[in-house]
């Protein structure tokens, strides 16, 4: 790592998970962490160990599974938080603690009710205590970009003296303009010199998170905190894929600043984006830079003509740079064998172990029986589903329901639990209502449906439906359920049962 390599600190699993409705279960978090490792992310902020038992357990599991990226937990400047992070990260190959404390006048006065002197002392004491367990400590001045620069310098000095190696300067409320962030980082960078790494963590409330991060980097920051698809609190965080592709695509500019670049394997970006969209149920908007559905499609005749004559007329990046491959000429169908299927998976950029390959292949064959053309998107959906699948307590055996323009909707279904098959039926206001009620009867649980989305996985009238729903069972924390099927109502039943399995898994972890 040269002094101009930008450390990519991914916080999809912590700040990203704070997006409304983005909660992930433990299997999903591990799958995301492994994909971040494939991307070659330097630091993965896996959660906030002290915030919940679920976060603690998932950090612990991620620490056991990931070898190449450093695993990090967020922590307040509180002894019990530091200990929780230490316990969660015991098995990590490389670990980091991320301490934070607010430094802006508004946060210190109204939220912390502390004087600047108290904040300074608490920061220093906490870093010193954390040094007993961690070598690599990052300290964040929360709301740094609305703090007094003279106070930021005092805190930075104290934090470095106490042992912090990275100083993060969040624009917590997404308030600053690029040139302002540039001035703050430049002043701090001149003051700190190379005694610590300066980091930027920009929120996107004014749509400037990426631009602000880039200005931070140009002015001396050597770490960028970001998330896949720009997920995060409120309007989100700086999008990893955008900042990384800016560094790559405008190499000519960054070479003038000493060759600023990241170590990210950009060919893993598309898969990371797909996976995060799938497990959170939050898809990037179609015109989202880099990973939006339309980011590489050319609609107008003039553009298409230009692209055909010479790609660069209208394209500044190659789709393959982000791992977007178009190999639809390698068409598979019901007669395709396992070897051809494995080649297809490899050409899509995946390597599956033999059990997962068998499982995905089996489901591919079932799909081929009922669908004329199986597209790459269908296969990708099957892979994602099996990579982040939650252990099944309940599984759907059969489901039958009626749709009527003027009458009662009835659903009857059978579900298996530990080899025992149970069946029941229910009446509802519409097919979805009757199916969910029947599941609740048969599984003896009640849930509140908070969100329901349906979209097609690929193309055509016979495309698979992908249902993503959010439920709170027994009034507990909401969980997300996913279900795919050629039949939308069956996809709905599968998604509800998947959410129920996630809930039971969470309950098991939380004791
Ligand atoms: O936005 C913020 O200030 C944060 C800190 C906890 C780093 O997320
Ligand atoms: Zn944040």
PDB file of N, CA, C and O in Angstrom, residues 334 363-374 461-464 485-487:
ATOM      1  N   UNK A 334     -33.428 -26.904 -20.672  1.00  0.00           N
ATOM      2  CA  UNK A 334     -33.661 -28.100 -19.851  1.00  0.00           C
ATOM      3  C   UNK A 334     -32.713 -29.247 -20.190  1.00  0.00           C
ATOM      4  O   UNK A 334     -32.505 -30.145 -19.396  1.00  0.00           O
ATOM      5  N   UNK A 363     -32.384 -26.441  -8.782  1.00  0.00           N
ATOM      6  CA  UNK A 363     -33.457 -25.457  -8.896  1.00  0.00           C
ATOM      7  C   UNK A 363     -33.548 -24.892 -10.319  1.00  0.00           C
ATOM      8  O   UNK A 363     -34.614 -24.523 -10.797  1.00  0.00           O
ATOM      9  N   UNK A 364     -32.406 -24.840 -11.000  1.00  0.00           N
ATOM     10  CA  UNK A 364     -32.388 -24.402 -12.406  1.00  0.00           C
ATOM     11  C   UNK A 364     -33.192 -25.382 -13.263  1.00  0.00           C
ATOM     12  O   UNK A 364     -33.995 -24.984 -14.110  1.00  0.00           O
ATOM     13  N   UNK A 365     -33.013 -26.684 -13.002  1.00  0.00           N
ATOM     14  CA  UNK A 365     -33.735 -27.711 -13.777  1.00  0.00           C
ATOM     15  C   UNK A 365     -35.242 -27.576 -13.556  1.00  0.00           C
ATOM     16  O   UNK A 365     -36.045 -27.686 -14.498  1.00  0.00           O
ATOM     17  N   UNK A 366     -35.613 -27.334 -12.310  1.00  0.00           N
ATOM     18  CA  UNK A 366     -37.050 -27.179 -12.009  1.00  0.00           C
ATOM     19  C   UNK A 366     -37.600 -25.976 -12.788  1.00  0.00           C
ATOM     20  O   UNK A 366     -38.672 -26.022 -13.382  1.00  0.00           O
ATOM     21  N   UNK A 367     -36.800 -24.896 -12.796  1.00  0.00           N
ATOM     22  CA  UNK A 367     -37.237 -23.682 -13.495  1.00  0.00           C
ATOM     23  C   UNK A 367     -37.387 -23.950 -15.006  1.00  0.00           C
ATOM     24  O   UNK A 367     -38.345 -23.490 -15.628  1.00  0.00           O
ATOM     25  N   UNK A 368     -36.436 -24.723 -15.568  1.00  0.00           N
ATOM     26  CA  UNK A 368     -36.475 -25.017 -17.006  1.00  0.00           C
ATOM     27  C   UNK A 368     -37.742 -25.779 -17.389  1.00  0.00           C
ATOM     28  O   UNK A 368     -38.218 -25.664 -18.519  1.00  0.00           O
ATOM     29  N   UNK A 369     -38.262 -26.568 -16.448  1.00  0.00           N
ATOM     30  CA  UNK A 369     -39.464 -27.342 -16.746  1.00  0.00           C
ATOM     31  C   UNK A 369     -40.662 -26.439 -16.986  1.00  0.00           C
ATOM     32  O   UNK A 369     -41.618 -26.814 -17.648  1.00  0.00           O
ATOM     33  N   UNK A 370     -40.652 -25.256 -16.378  1.00  0.00           N
ATOM     34  CA  UNK A 370     -41.861 -24.451 -16.509  1.00  0.00           C
ATOM     35  C   UNK A 370     -41.635 -23.130 -17.233  1.00  0.00           C
ATOM     36  O   UNK A 370     -42.561 -22.340 -17.374  1.00  0.00           O
ATOM     37  N   UNK A 371     -40.424 -22.857 -17.682  1.00  0.00           N
ATOM     38  CA  UNK A 371     -40.164 -21.552 -18.294  1.00  0.00           C
ATOM     39  C   UNK A 371     -39.415 -21.757 -19.609  1.00  0.00           C
ATOM     40  O   UNK A 371     -38.434 -22.503 -19.637  1.00  0.00           O
ATOM     41  N   UNK A 372     -39.876 -21.083 -20.669  1.00  0.00           N
ATOM     42  CA  UNK A 372     -39.287 -21.335 -21.986  1.00  0.00           C
ATOM     43  C   UNK A 372     -37.818 -20.928 -22.056  1.00  0.00           C
ATOM     44  O   UNK A 372     -36.949 -21.709 -22.397  1.00  0.00           O
ATOM     45  N   UNK A 373     -37.556 -19.666 -21.689  1.00  0.00           N
ATOM     46  CA  UNK A 373     -36.167 -19.199 -21.759  1.00  0.00           C
ATOM     47  C   UNK A 373     -35.687 -18.860 -20.349  1.00  0.00           C
ATOM     48  O   UNK A 373     -36.362 -18.119 -19.628  1.00  0.00           O
ATOM     49  N   UNK A 374     -34.561 -19.415 -19.980  1.00  0.00           N
ATOM     50  CA  UNK A 374     -33.986 -19.047 -18.677  1.00  0.00           C
ATOM     51  C   UNK A 374     -32.877 -18.032 -18.947  1.00  0.00           C
ATOM     52  O   UNK A 374     -31.903 -18.323 -19.634  1.00  0.00           O
ATOM     53  N   UNK A 461     -43.577 -12.624 -20.431  1.00  0.00           N
ATOM     54  CA  UNK A 461     -44.805 -12.844 -19.652  1.00  0.00           C
ATOM     55  C   UNK A 461     -44.610 -13.942 -18.626  1.00  0.00           C
ATOM     56  O   UNK A 461     -45.294 -13.996 -17.611  1.00  0.00           O
ATOM     57  N   UNK A 462     -43.692 -14.869 -18.935  1.00  0.00           N
ATOM     58  CA  UNK A 462     -43.512 -15.967 -17.985  1.00  0.00           C
ATOM     59  C   UNK A 462     -42.312 -15.729 -17.058  1.00  0.00           C
ATOM     60  O   UNK A 462     -41.724 -16.657 -16.522  1.00  0.00           O
ATOM     61  N   UNK A 463     -41.962 -14.440 -16.865  1.00  0.00           N
ATOM     62  CA  UNK A 463     -40.830 -14.136 -15.975  1.00  0.00           C
ATOM     63  C   UNK A 463     -41.154 -14.530 -14.539  1.00  0.00           C
ATOM     64  O   UNK A 463     -42.316 -14.513 -14.119  1.00  0.00           O
ATOM     65  N   UNK A 464     -40.109 -14.891 -13.780  1.00  0.00           N
ATOM     66  CA  UNK A 464     -40.321 -15.194 -12.360  1.00  0.00           C
ATOM     67  C   UNK A 464     -40.672 -13.902 -11.622  1.00  0.00           C
ATOM     68  O   UNK A 464     -40.135 -12.837 -11.925  1.00  0.00           O
ATOM     69  N   UNK A 485     -40.916 -17.081  -7.669  1.00  0.00           N
ATOM     70  CA  UNK A 485     -41.638 -18.175  -8.311  1.00  0.00           C
ATOM     71  C   UNK A 485     -42.235 -17.638  -9.607  1.00  0.00           C
ATOM     72  O   UNK A 485     -42.420 -16.418  -9.760  1.00  0.00           O
ATOM     73  N   UNK A 486     -42.575 -18.560 -10.507  1.00  0.00           N
ATOM     74  CA  UNK A 486     -43.243 -18.132 -11.731  1.00  0.00           C
ATOM     75  C   UNK A 486     -44.626 -17.598 -11.401  1.00  0.00           C
ATOM     76  O   UNK A 486     -45.199 -16.800 -12.132  1.00  0.00           O
ATOM     77  N   UNK A 487     -45.169 -18.076 -10.296  1.00  0.00           N
ATOM     78  CA  UNK A 487     -46.484 -17.627  -9.864  1.00  0.00           C
ATOM     79  C   UNK A 487     -46.304 -16.592  -8.741  1.00  0.00           C
ATOM     80  O   UNK A 487     -45.694 -16.874  -7.709  1.00  0.00           O
TER      81      UNK A 487
END
